Amino acid sequence: MALKRKDILGLEEITREEIELILQTALSMKEILSRPIKKVPALRGRSIVTLFYEPSTRTRTSFEIAAKIMSADTSSIAPSTSSVVKGESLKDTILTLRAMRPDVFVIRHQASGAPHFVASLIPESVINAGDGMHEHPTQGLLDMMTILEKKGKLEGLTVAIVGDILHSRVARSNMWGLTKMGAKVRFVGPKTLIPPEADRLPVEVYTNIEEGLKDVDVINVLRIQLERMKKGLFPSLREYTHFFGITKKRLKLAKDDVIVLHPGPMNRGVEIMPDVADCEISMVTTQVTNGVAVRMALLYLLLGGTGDALAS
């Protein structure tokens, strides 16, 4: 089965069948990461451009490693050292880069919708690596892959997404992806950090942490994004930690086999306690590994690969 779309811009617009294809392909790709020589020729001769208008360690590196494992060539553009600082628009930057004939653009931008704008300009594939407060589809997919590996299914699970949901593109991609796969999603956090449109979304909302974590299968902890807040949305970090921080005591409210996810970077001691971040049910490093596999799968499928024909 092939992926019949040009771009990956968000999980809201992707079908359940497409998600299943991507996850199954990523699970197959992960085997390559365990080999002594992590190199396959699947994308030899192809070129990938990563264009990140926001700082990123794991997402950008993950895409670049994924591309190189499959023998693609990569070019990393940092706007702070490019013609953007001279006033060049996003459109002109993309058209200039496109003239160099890359095959895929991977874009992170602080403005919601920027990857959609780029995708409308060019025939090449565009992958959204995070746009404003809209979506982060590859993070949503790697989170689902991690849950699927540990739980063996997504259908019927209850997933609590805890923290700064208002500013989180991760929360939105998780919500669309997980609910399409048959999971129940809870938004858990202070009322000021819950999106005002939450009552129109396919989620249950909890502003009490004890009620929100009761009997859940998965806890996905979000970073407090102070850099996106124009004004204080809670009295202090200390108070947030007291009422919503994930502690070992609070883990006992969930099911006995609960797992904990965090998309990173973590604020240890704020939204998650260090002994939770490092405990055996924490999937943080597994998420990072799965991120490479998911991005390998997406690049492979977007460039014509099929789910049942993996490179050897």
mmCIF file of C-alpha atoms in Angstrom:
data_model
loop_
_atom_site.group_PDB
_atom_site.id
_atom_site.type_symbol
_atom_site.label_atom_id
_atom_site.label_comp_id
_atom_site.label_asym_id
_atom_site.label_seq_id
_atom_site.Cartn_x
_atom_site.Cartn_y
_atom_site.Cartn_z
ATOM 1 C CA MET A 1 0.000 0.000 0.000
ATOM 2 C CA ALA A 2 1.268 3.468 -0.904
ATOM 3 C CA LEU A 3 0.637 6.815 0.748
ATOM 4 C CA LYS A 4 -1.535 8.783 -1.673
ATOM 5 C CA ARG A 5 -0.895 12.323 -0.541
ATOM 6 C CA LYS A 6 1.785 14.883 -1.336
ATOM 7 C CA ASP A 7 2.246 16.394 2.112
ATOM 8 C CA ILE A 8 2.042 15.616 5.830
ATOM 9 C CA LEU A 9 0.605 18.788 7.359
ATOM 10 C CA GLY A 10 -1.522 17.539 10.249
ATOM 11 C CA LEU A 11 -3.273 14.493 11.678
ATOM 12 C CA GLU A 12 -6.692 16.154 11.505
ATOM 13 C CA GLU A 13 -6.749 15.566 7.752
ATOM 14 C CA ILE A 14 -5.180 12.091 7.678
ATOM 15 C CA THR A 15 -7.327 8.962 7.587
ATOM 16 C CA ARG A 16 -7.144 6.045 10.002
ATOM 17 C CA GLU A 17 -5.876 3.831 7.157
ATOM 18 C CA GLU A 18 -3.027 6.258 6.439
ATOM 19 C CA ILE A 19 -2.058 6.352 10.115
ATOM 20 C CA GLU A 20 -2.015 2.549 10.215
ATOM 21 C CA LEU A 21 0.217 2.456 7.126
ATOM 22 C CA ILE A 22 2.662 4.985 8.583
ATOM 23 C CA LEU A 23 2.842 3.233 11.967
ATOM 24 C CA GLN A 24 3.328 -0.223 10.489
ATOM 25 C CA THR A 25 6.035 1.095 8.159
ATOM 26 C CA ALA A 26 7.732 2.847 11.097
ATOM 27 C CA LEU A 27 7.689 -0.357 13.148
ATOM 28 C CA SER A 28 9.474 -2.084 10.267
ATOM 29 C CA MET A 29 11.926 0.801 9.906
ATOM 30 C CA LYS A 30 12.879 0.578 13.567
ATOM 31 C CA GLU A 31 14.658 -2.715 12.960
ATOM 32 C CA ILE A 32 17.197 -0.839 10.835
ATOM 33 C CA LEU A 33 18.133 1.264 13.872
ATOM 34 C CA SER A 34 19.285 -1.865 15.720
ATOM 35 C CA ARG A 35 21.754 -2.882 13.007
ATOM 36 C CA PRO A 36 25.521 -2.311 13.444
ATOM 37 C CA ILE A 37 25.561 -0.488 10.083
ATOM 38 C CA LYS A 38 22.534 1.805 9.970
ATOM 39 C CA LYS A 39 22.402 2.515 6.273
ATOM 40 C CA VAL A 40 20.005 1.455 3.521
ATOM 41 C CA PRO A 41 19.846 2.726 -0.067
ATOM 42 C CA ALA A 42 16.093 3.420 -0.099
ATOM 43 C CA LEU A 43 16.394 7.169 -0.808
ATOM 44 C CA ARG A 44 19.753 7.321 -2.582
ATOM 45 C CA GLY A 45 19.832 10.304 -4.930
ATOM 46 C CA ARG A 46 17.033 12.112 -3.091
ATOM 47 C CA SER A 47 17.529 15.366 -1.206
ATOM 48 C CA ILE A 48 15.784 16.757 1.872
ATOM 49 C CA VAL A 49 15.780 20.387 3.056
ATOM 50 C CA THR A 50 15.064 21.145 6.719
ATOM 51 C CA LEU A 51 13.995 24.739 7.332
ATOM 52 C CA PHE A 52 13.438 25.504 11.022
ATOM 53 C CA TYR A 53 12.340 28.997 12.050
ATOM 54 C CA GLU A 54 12.274 27.909 15.717
ATOM 55 C CA PRO A 55 14.979 26.244 17.833
ATOM 56 C CA SER A 56 14.885 22.461 17.825
ATOM 57 C CA THR A 57 17.234 19.705 18.885
ATOM 58 C CA ARG A 58 15.372 16.429 18.658
ATOM 59 C CA THR A 59 13.012 17.069 15.732
ATOM 60 C CA ARG A 60 15.566 18.535 13.354
ATOM 61 C CA THR A 61 18.258 15.995 14.264
ATOM 62 C CA SER A 62 15.729 13.175 14.028
ATOM 63 C CA PHE A 63 14.736 14.147 10.477
ATOM 64 C CA GLU A 64 18.357 14.496 9.412
ATOM 65 C CA ILE A 65 19.381 11.139 10.876
ATOM 66 C CA ALA A 66 16.307 9.500 9.324
ATOM 67 C CA ALA A 67 17.198 10.884 5.894
ATOM 68 C CA LYS A 68 20.875 9.925 6.141
ATOM 69 C CA ILE A 69 20.118 6.358 7.257
ATOM 70 C CA MET A 70 18.187 5.969 4.011
ATOM 71 C CA SER A 71 21.074 7.513 2.010
ATOM 72 C CA ALA A 72 19.321 10.789 1.173
ATOM 73 C CA ASP A 73 21.257 14.043 1.092
ATOM 74 C CA THR A 74 20.210 16.728 3.583
ATOM 75 C CA SER A 75 20.559 20.491 3.732
ATOM 76 C CA SER A 76 19.801 22.303 6.962
ATOM 77 C CA ILE A 77 18.757 25.953 6.697
ATOM 78 C CA ALA A 78 18.847 28.176 9.790
ATOM 79 C CA PRO A 79 16.948 31.440 9.145
ATOM 80 C CA SER A 80 19.227 33.266 11.599
ATOM 81 C CA THR A 81 22.153 32.713 9.218
ATOM 82 C CA SER A 82 20.253 32.954 5.933
ATOM 83 C CA SER A 83 18.763 35.697 3.749
ATOM 84 C CA VAL A 84 15.783 35.788 6.107
ATOM 85 C CA VAL A 85 17.752 38.216 8.284
ATOM 86 C CA LYS A 86 17.969 40.506 5.223
ATOM 87 C CA GLY A 87 14.188 40.599 4.986
ATOM 88 C CA GLU A 88 13.544 37.764 2.542
ATOM 89 C CA SER A 89 9.981 36.455 2.764
ATOM 90 C CA LEU A 90 9.049 32.832 3.414
ATOM 91 C CA LYS A 91 7.701 32.601 -0.143
ATOM 92 C CA ASP A 92 10.917 33.855 -1.726
ATOM 93 C CA THR A 93 13.037 31.627 0.519
ATOM 94 C CA ILE A 94 11.046 28.564 -0.540
ATOM 95 C CA LEU A 95 11.089 29.457 -4.232
ATOM 96 C CA THR A 96 14.845 30.025 -4.096
ATOM 97 C CA LEU A 97 15.460 26.701 -2.353
ATOM 98 C CA ARG A 98 13.068 24.915 -4.702
ATOM 99 C CA ALA A 99 15.140 26.052 -7.684
ATOM 100 C CA MET A 100 17.919 23.843 -6.275
ATOM 101 C CA ARG A 101 15.649 20.815 -6.849
ATOM 102 C CA PRO A 102 15.194 19.185 -3.438
ATOM 103 C CA ASP A 103 12.554 16.458 -3.136
ATOM 104 C CA VAL A 104 11.110 17.173 0.325
ATOM 105 C CA PHE A 105 10.865 20.269 2.522
ATOM 106 C CA VAL A 106 10.633 19.823 6.304
ATOM 107 C CA ILE A 107 9.411 23.058 7.889
ATOM 108 C CA ARG A 108 8.983 24.307 11.432
ATOM 109 C CA HIS A 109 7.531 27.788 11.784
ATOM 110 C CA GLN A 110 6.175 29.918 14.602
ATOM 111 C CA ALA A 111 3.098 30.839 12.525
ATOM 112 C CA SER A 112 0.219 28.367 12.414
ATOM 113 C CA GLY A 113 -0.448 27.415 8.798
ATOM 114 C CA ALA A 114 2.991 28.280 7.402
ATOM 115 C CA PRO A 115 3.660 24.712 6.122
ATOM 116 C CA HIS A 116 0.211 24.727 4.469
ATOM 117 C CA PHE A 117 1.126 27.960 2.693
ATOM 118 C CA VAL A 118 4.396 26.440 1.483
ATOM 119 C CA ALA A 119 2.656 23.253 0.345
ATOM 120 C CA SER A 120 0.273 25.347 -1.756
ATOM 121 C CA LEU A 121 3.214 27.018 -3.520
ATOM 122 C CA ILE A 122 5.228 24.033 -4.688
ATOM 123 C CA PRO A 123 4.707 20.540 -6.121
ATOM 124 C CA GLU A 124 7.337 18.945 -3.870
ATOM 125 C CA SER A 125 6.357 17.241 -0.613
ATOM 126 C CA VAL A 126 6.163 19.299 2.580
ATOM 127 C CA ILE A 127 6.274 17.866 6.107
ATOM 128 C CA ASN A 128 5.053 20.002 8.977
ATOM 129 C CA ALA A 129 7.628 19.778 11.778
ATOM 130 C CA GLY A 130 5.501 21.981 14.039
ATOM 131 C CA ASP A 131 3.553 25.148 13.224
ATOM 132 C CA GLY A 132 2.616 27.693 15.866
ATOM 133 C CA MET A 133 -0.093 26.334 18.163
ATOM 134 C CA HIS A 134 -1.639 24.207 15.396
ATOM 135 C CA GLU A 135 -0.102 20.735 14.898
ATOM 136 C CA HIS A 136 3.061 18.658 15.213
ATOM 137 C CA PRO A 137 2.031 15.557 13.249
ATOM 138 C CA THR A 138 5.301 13.614 13.417
ATOM 139 C CA GLN A 139 5.344 13.957 17.227
ATOM 140 C CA GLY A 140 1.757 12.712 17.333
ATOM 141 C CA LEU A 141 2.687 9.713 15.184
ATOM 142 C CA LEU A 142 5.746 8.792 17.246
ATOM 143 C CA ASP A 143 3.691 9.065 20.428
ATOM 144 C CA MET A 144 1.117 6.686 18.941
ATOM 145 C CA MET A 145 3.872 4.310 17.824
ATOM 146 C CA THR A 146 5.289 4.273 21.361
ATOM 147 C CA ILE A 147 1.877 3.527 22.877
ATOM 148 C CA LEU A 148 1.216 0.834 20.267
ATOM 149 C CA GLU A 149 4.540 -0.862 21.019
ATOM 150 C CA LYS A 150 3.940 -0.921 24.765
ATOM 151 C CA LYS A 151 0.198 -1.601 24.848
ATOM 152 C CA GLY A 152 -0.225 -3.627 21.652
ATOM 153 C CA LYS A 153 -3.194 -1.505 20.607
ATOM 154 C CA LEU A 154 -4.619 2.010 20.564
ATOM 155 C CA GLU A 155 -8.314 1.143 20.326
ATOM 156 C CA GLY A 156 -10.077 1.417 23.684
ATOM 157 C CA LEU A 157 -7.226 3.055 25.620
ATOM 158 C CA THR A 158 -7.669 6.210 27.695
ATOM 159 C CA VAL A 159 -4.915 8.796 27.289
ATOM 160 C CA ALA A 160 -4.554 11.816 29.593
ATOM 161 C CA ILE A 161 -2.729 14.778 28.048
ATOM 162 C CA VAL A 162 -1.638 16.916 31.000
ATOM 163 C CA GLY A 163 -0.382 20.481 31.193
ATOM 164 C CA ASP A 164 -0.101 23.445 28.851
ATOM 165 C CA ILE A 165 -2.615 22.268 26.270
ATOM 166 C CA LEU A 166 -3.528 25.787 25.177
ATOM 167 C CA HIS A 167 -0.147 26.368 23.520
ATOM 168 C CA SER A 168 0.531 22.756 22.507
ATOM 169 C CA ARG A 169 0.592 21.603 18.900
ATOM 170 C CA VAL A 170 1.569 18.176 20.267
ATOM 171 C CA ALA A 171 -1.733 17.956 22.163
ATOM 172 C CA ARG A 172 -3.748 18.721 19.026
ATOM 173 C CA SER A 173 -1.952 16.158 16.863
ATOM 174 C CA ASN A 174 -2.260 13.539 19.620
ATOM 175 C CA MET A 175 -5.959 14.295 19.975
ATOM 176 C CA TRP A 176 -6.751 13.922 16.259
ATOM 177 C CA GLY A 177 -4.571 10.862 15.795
ATOM 178 C CA LEU A 178 -5.566 8.949 18.916
ATOM 179 C CA THR A 179 -9.306 9.517 18.563
ATOM 180 C CA LYS A 180 -9.203 8.360 14.943
ATOM 181 C CA MET A 181 -7.549 5.169 16.168
ATOM 182 C CA GLY A 182 -10.288 4.546 18.738
ATOM 183 C CA ALA A 183 -8.670 5.874 21.918
ATOM 184 C CA LYS A 184 -10.310 8.231 24.412
ATOM 185 C CA VAL A 185 -8.445 11.480 25.095
ATOM 186 C CA ARG A 186 -8.590 13.653 28.194
ATOM 187 C CA PHE A 187 -7.262 17.204 28.415
ATOM 188 C CA VAL A 188 -6.081 17.764 31.996
ATOM 189 C CA GLY A 189 -4.830 21.105 33.302
ATOM 190 C CA PRO A 190 -5.764 24.442 34.826
ATOM 191 C CA LYS A 191 -8.713 26.107 33.113
ATOM 192 C CA THR A 192 -6.493 28.895 31.807
ATOM 193 C CA LEU A 193 -4.377 26.367 29.886
ATOM 194 C CA ILE A 194 -7.313 24.551 28.262
ATOM 195 C CA PRO A 195 -8.226 25.769 24.728
ATOM 196 C CA PRO A 196 -11.482 27.767 24.756
ATOM 197 C CA GLU A 197 -12.831 25.598 21.919
ATOM 198 C CA ALA A 198 -12.275 22.366 23.878
ATOM 199 C CA ASP A 199 -16.019 21.755 24.248
ATOM 200 C CA ARG A 200 -16.191 21.325 20.464
ATOM 201 C CA LEU A 201 -13.285 18.872 20.320
ATOM 202 C CA PRO A 202 -13.426 15.068 20.745
ATOM 203 C CA VAL A 203 -12.002 15.152 24.282
ATOM 204 C CA GLU A 204 -13.047 15.107 27.926
ATOM 205 C CA VAL A 205 -11.772 18.059 29.974
ATOM 206 C CA TYR A 206 -10.572 17.786 33.584
ATOM 207 C CA THR A 207 -9.318 20.681 35.702
ATOM 208 C CA ASN A 208 -8.690 18.424 38.698
ATOM 209 C CA ILE A 209 -5.557 16.298 38.309
ATOM 210 C CA GLU A 210 -6.747 13.506 40.583
ATOM 211 C CA GLU A 211 -9.953 13.055 38.583
ATOM 212 C CA GLY A 212 -8.151 13.415 35.263
ATOM 213 C CA LEU A 213 -5.617 10.667 35.947
ATOM 214 C CA LYS A 214 -8.052 8.147 37.371
ATOM 215 C CA ASP A 215 -7.801 4.773 35.563
ATOM 216 C CA VAL A 216 -5.970 6.090 32.500
ATOM 217 C CA ASP A 217 -3.664 3.862 30.413
ATOM 218 C CA VAL A 218 -1.275 6.583 29.285
ATOM 219 C CA ILE A 219 -0.182 9.945 30.716
ATOM 220 C CA ASN A 220 1.330 12.331 28.167
ATOM 221 C CA VAL A 221 2.925 15.225 30.067
ATOM 222 C CA LEU A 222 3.370 18.552 28.264
ATOM 223 C CA ARG A 223 5.979 21.216 28.822
ATOM 224 C CA ILE A 224 4.916 24.552 30.291
ATOM 225 C CA GLN A 225 5.614 26.941 27.393
ATOM 226 C CA LEU A 226 6.384 30.174 29.206
ATOM 227 C CA GLU A 227 7.860 31.647 26.006
ATOM 228 C CA ARG A 228 4.403 31.559 24.342
ATOM 229 C CA MET A 229 2.531 33.191 27.222
ATOM 230 C CA LYS A 230 1.846 36.909 26.830
ATOM 231 C CA LYS A 231 0.623 37.089 30.414
ATOM 232 C CA GLY A 232 0.670 34.893 33.478
ATOM 233 C CA LEU A 233 -1.899 32.115 33.117
ATOM 234 C CA PHE A 234 -1.234 30.676 36.578
ATOM 235 C CA PRO A 235 0.105 32.285 39.765
ATOM 236 C CA SER A 236 3.546 30.655 39.814
ATOM 237 C CA LEU A 237 5.484 27.601 38.652
ATOM 238 C CA ARG A 238 5.553 26.440 42.254
ATOM 239 C CA GLU A 239 1.768 26.505 42.454
ATOM 240 C CA TYR A 240 1.414 24.787 39.075
ATOM 241 C CA THR A 241 3.715 22.008 40.266
ATOM 242 C CA HIS A 242 1.713 21.626 43.475
ATOM 243 C CA PHE A 243 -1.610 21.221 41.676
ATOM 244 C CA PHE A 244 -0.636 19.596 38.348
ATOM 245 C CA GLY A 245 2.910 18.214 38.553
ATOM 246 C CA ILE A 246 3.175 14.476 37.812
ATOM 247 C CA THR A 247 4.502 12.743 40.911
ATOM 248 C CA LYS A 248 4.895 9.073 41.769
ATOM 249 C CA LYS A 249 2.021 9.434 44.194
ATOM 250 C CA ARG A 250 -0.253 10.680 41.401
ATOM 251 C CA LEU A 251 0.783 7.816 39.096
ATOM 252 C CA LYS A 252 -1.050 5.492 41.480
ATOM 253 C CA LEU A 253 -4.336 7.050 40.356
ATOM 254 C CA ALA A 254 -3.862 5.562 36.895
ATOM 255 C CA LYS A 255 -4.012 1.902 35.876
ATOM 256 C CA ASP A 256 -1.264 -0.362 37.247
ATOM 257 C CA ASP A 257 0.376 -0.692 33.808
ATOM 258 C CA VAL A 258 0.282 3.015 32.984
ATOM 259 C CA ILE A 259 3.094 4.470 30.872
ATOM 260 C CA VAL A 260 4.335 8.076 30.887
ATOM 261 C CA LEU A 261 5.235 10.091 27.788
ATOM 262 C CA HIS A 262 6.773 13.541 27.439
ATOM 263 C CA PRO A 263 7.577 15.150 24.055
ATOM 264 C CA GLY A 264 10.442 17.172 25.560
ATOM 265 C CA PRO A 265 12.248 19.258 26.378
ATOM 266 C CA MET A 266 11.294 18.567 29.996
ATOM 267 C CA ASN A 267 11.064 21.051 32.831
ATOM 268 C CA ARG A 268 12.140 18.623 35.552
ATOM 269 C CA GLY A 269 10.612 19.482 38.874
ATOM 270 C CA VAL A 270 7.864 21.568 37.238
ATOM 271 C CA GLU A 271 5.456 19.500 35.105
ATOM 272 C CA ILE A 272 7.188 16.191 35.850
ATOM 273 C CA MET A 273 9.239 15.077 38.833
ATOM 274 C CA PRO A 274 12.735 13.704 38.128
ATOM 275 C CA ASP A 275 11.935 10.300 39.658
ATOM 276 C CA VAL A 276 8.986 9.971 37.273
ATOM 277 C CA ALA A 277 10.955 11.170 34.245
ATOM 278 C CA ASP A 278 13.626 8.527 34.894
ATOM 279 C CA CYS A 279 11.483 5.630 36.134
ATOM 280 C CA GLU A 280 10.915 2.358 34.293
ATOM 281 C CA ILE A 281 7.501 3.364 32.935
ATOM 282 C CA SER A 282 8.834 6.574 31.402
ATOM 283 C CA MET A 283 8.961 6.293 27.606
ATOM 284 C CA VAL A 284 10.892 9.503 26.972
ATOM 285 C CA THR A 285 13.974 7.987 25.325
ATOM 286 C CA THR A 286 11.866 5.394 23.491
ATOM 287 C CA GLN A 287 9.877 8.277 22.008
ATOM 288 C CA VAL A 288 13.085 9.831 20.677
ATOM 289 C CA THR A 289 14.152 6.557 19.032
ATOM 290 C CA ASN A 290 10.695 6.045 17.573
ATOM 291 C CA GLY A 291 10.842 9.571 16.207
ATOM 292 C CA VAL A 292 13.639 8.538 13.859
ATOM 293 C CA ALA A 293 11.663 5.491 12.705
ATOM 294 C CA VAL A 294 8.504 7.536 12.086
ATOM 295 C CA ARG A 295 10.399 10.146 10.077
ATOM 296 C CA MET A 296 12.136 7.422 8.057
ATOM 297 C CA ALA A 297 8.712 5.969 7.295
ATOM 298 C CA LEU A 298 7.259 9.321 6.232
ATOM 299 C CA LEU A 299 10.159 10.246 3.957
ATOM 300 C CA TYR A 300 10.106 6.773 2.446
ATOM 301 C CA LEU A 301 6.348 6.741 1.833
ATOM 302 C CA LEU A 302 6.165 10.315 0.515
ATOM 303 C CA LEU A 303 8.897 9.534 -1.990
ATOM 304 C CA GLY A 304 7.073 6.574 -3.447
ATOM 305 C CA GLY A 305 7.892 3.691 -1.129
ATOM 306 C CA THR A 306 5.236 1.194 -0.214
ATOM 307 C CA GLY A 307 4.513 -0.295 3.176
ATOM 308 C CA ASP A 308 5.221 -3.852 2.055
ATOM 309 C CA ALA A 309 8.488 -3.210 0.221
ATOM 310 C CA LEU A 310 11.153 -2.087 2.647
ATOM 311 C CA ALA A 311 14.713 -1.540 1.568
ATOM 312 C CA SER A 312 17.244 -4.120 2.720
#
